[in-house]
Amino acid sequence: MAVLKVKFTKTKRDKLAQILWILNWVSVVSGIILFSLGLFLKIEIKKRNEVMAKGDINSVPNMLISVGVIACVVNFLGGKICYDCSDANKFSRWKLIMLPYIICTFCFTFCILLGALMCYTMRNELEESLYLGLRNAIKFYKDTDIPGRCFLKKTVDMLQIGFQCCGNNGFRDWFEVQWVSARYLNMASKEVMDRFKSNVDGKFLVDGVPFSCCNPSSPRPCIQYQLTNNSAHYNYDFLTEELNIWMKGCREALLDYYTAIMRSIGIAALLIWLFELSVLIGVRYLQTAMKNVLLQGDLQSESDGWLLENSFMETAKYNINIIKNLGKANQISTVSSMNDPNINVQNTNCGKSNATAKSIPAAT
């Protein structure tokens, strides 16, 4: 028994073909949108590439870009097929192609769904990449005179100002690294040398943060040095007073930024997937209705269209049997090849024959 069978008159078939032709062109536009969203996400990731560790974070934008290009090609072909389906004579040349086209498009729509789901599962990979990348960027913040790292100070400062954040997890991350270059330290100062000696790794560590951590909205002038020393500042309590530096870590700020982008892209991709699936259902109805009218021989008569010719269970069993038969055929082919007496037989007469040739009597 056919699943979701619908009767189509010639007028309904023609209208369905025209509507699907229009919808396929809309789907081409949706493919361009997917491509654009993937390209936008790739550019946004590339902008902060210096504070991200290398990983598979580009898999999502690459997936969206690829799916968008394929969607344009597939739906352009679908529009041509649906346009020709309004004429039974033109449909005959697409008759053998339509079913493989529908199957391939059905698999392709799941690529769109996969891309949408990847937007929601990328958060953990992105968080790890940001954690490692920001940790290295803060570590090499002071290396302004070393090639390959001289840009990191500006990158981190602009990042902290733009995203209103400080450090990797928070402002205390700056307490654990030497972020002032030795070329700007007075080595003749006893205080500086004492700080170097007090650290087991020989680093100049201070309870301070770069200027880019300062919050300009604070009414008090920025306190960026000796943050934990209450006696160093008038009317100041480190534990109770709200500091006038950014409290949020840059990893959290960037993660929130990219998560919001990916959620929006994921919702858009899901809507496009539903739209593509609805268009594919319409194409399936058109294909079965046109196939049945050609079998009837009367192009003006009514014909049935359906999603599946048999029930879901029967269709599943049929496809499973096909897969099993393919496996058995492969096994039989392998066994036959192993038992073939003509395979791997050595030719014993490759060299010159030792047998004495018989003389042929001459004709008289």
PDB file of N, CA and C in Angstrom, residues 292-301:
ATOM      1  N   ASN A 292       3.311   7.531 -13.383  1.00  0.00           N
ATOM      2  CA  ASN A 292       2.070   6.759 -13.502  1.00  0.00           C
ATOM      3  C   ASN A 292       1.235   7.192 -14.709  1.00  0.00           C
ATOM      4  N   VAL A 293       1.238   8.480 -15.037  1.00  0.00           N
ATOM      5  CA  VAL A 293       0.451   8.928 -16.193  1.00  0.00           C
ATOM      6  C   VAL A 293       1.073   8.411 -17.489  1.00  0.00           C
ATOM      7  N   LEU A 294       2.380   8.274 -17.525  1.00  0.00           N
ATOM      8  CA  LEU A 294       3.027   7.696 -18.710  1.00  0.00           C
ATOM      9  C   LEU A 294       2.720   6.204 -18.834  1.00  0.00           C
ATOM     10  N   LEU A 295       2.616   5.518 -17.692  1.00  0.00           N
ATOM     11  CA  LEU A 295       2.255   4.093 -17.726  1.00  0.00           C
ATOM     12  C   LEU A 295       0.820   3.898 -18.216  1.00  0.00           C
ATOM     13  N   GLN A 296      -0.061   4.830 -17.869  1.00  0.00           N
ATOM     14  CA  GLN A 296      -1.453   4.738 -18.312  1.00  0.00           C
ATOM     15  C   GLN A 296      -1.598   5.028 -19.797  1.00  0.00           C
ATOM     16  N   GLY A 297      -0.705   5.816 -20.347  1.00  0.00           N
ATOM     17  CA  GLY A 297      -0.758   6.114 -21.783  1.00  0.00           C
ATOM     18  C   GLY A 297      -1.633   7.304 -22.134  1.00  0.00           C
ATOM     19  N   ASP A 298      -2.451   7.765 -21.222  1.00  0.00           N
ATOM     20  CA  ASP A 298      -3.332   8.916 -21.470  1.00  0.00           C
ATOM     21  C   ASP A 298      -2.794  10.099 -20.679  1.00  0.00           C
ATOM     22  N   LEU A 299      -2.225  11.076 -21.386  1.00  0.00           N
ATOM     23  CA  LEU A 299      -1.569  12.191 -20.720  1.00  0.00           C
ATOM     24  C   LEU A 299      -2.546  13.155 -20.073  1.00  0.00           C
ATOM     25  N   GLN A 300      -3.826  13.046 -20.429  1.00  0.00           N
ATOM     26  CA  GLN A 300      -4.833  13.949 -19.866  1.00  0.00           C
ATOM     27  C   GLN A 300      -5.542  13.350 -18.653  1.00  0.00           C
ATOM     28  N   SER A 301      -5.269  12.097 -18.352  1.00  0.00           N
ATOM     29  CA  SER A 301      -5.987  11.407 -17.280  1.00  0.00           C
ATOM     30  C   SER A 301      -5.399  11.734 -15.907  1.00  0.00           C
TER      31      SER A 301
END
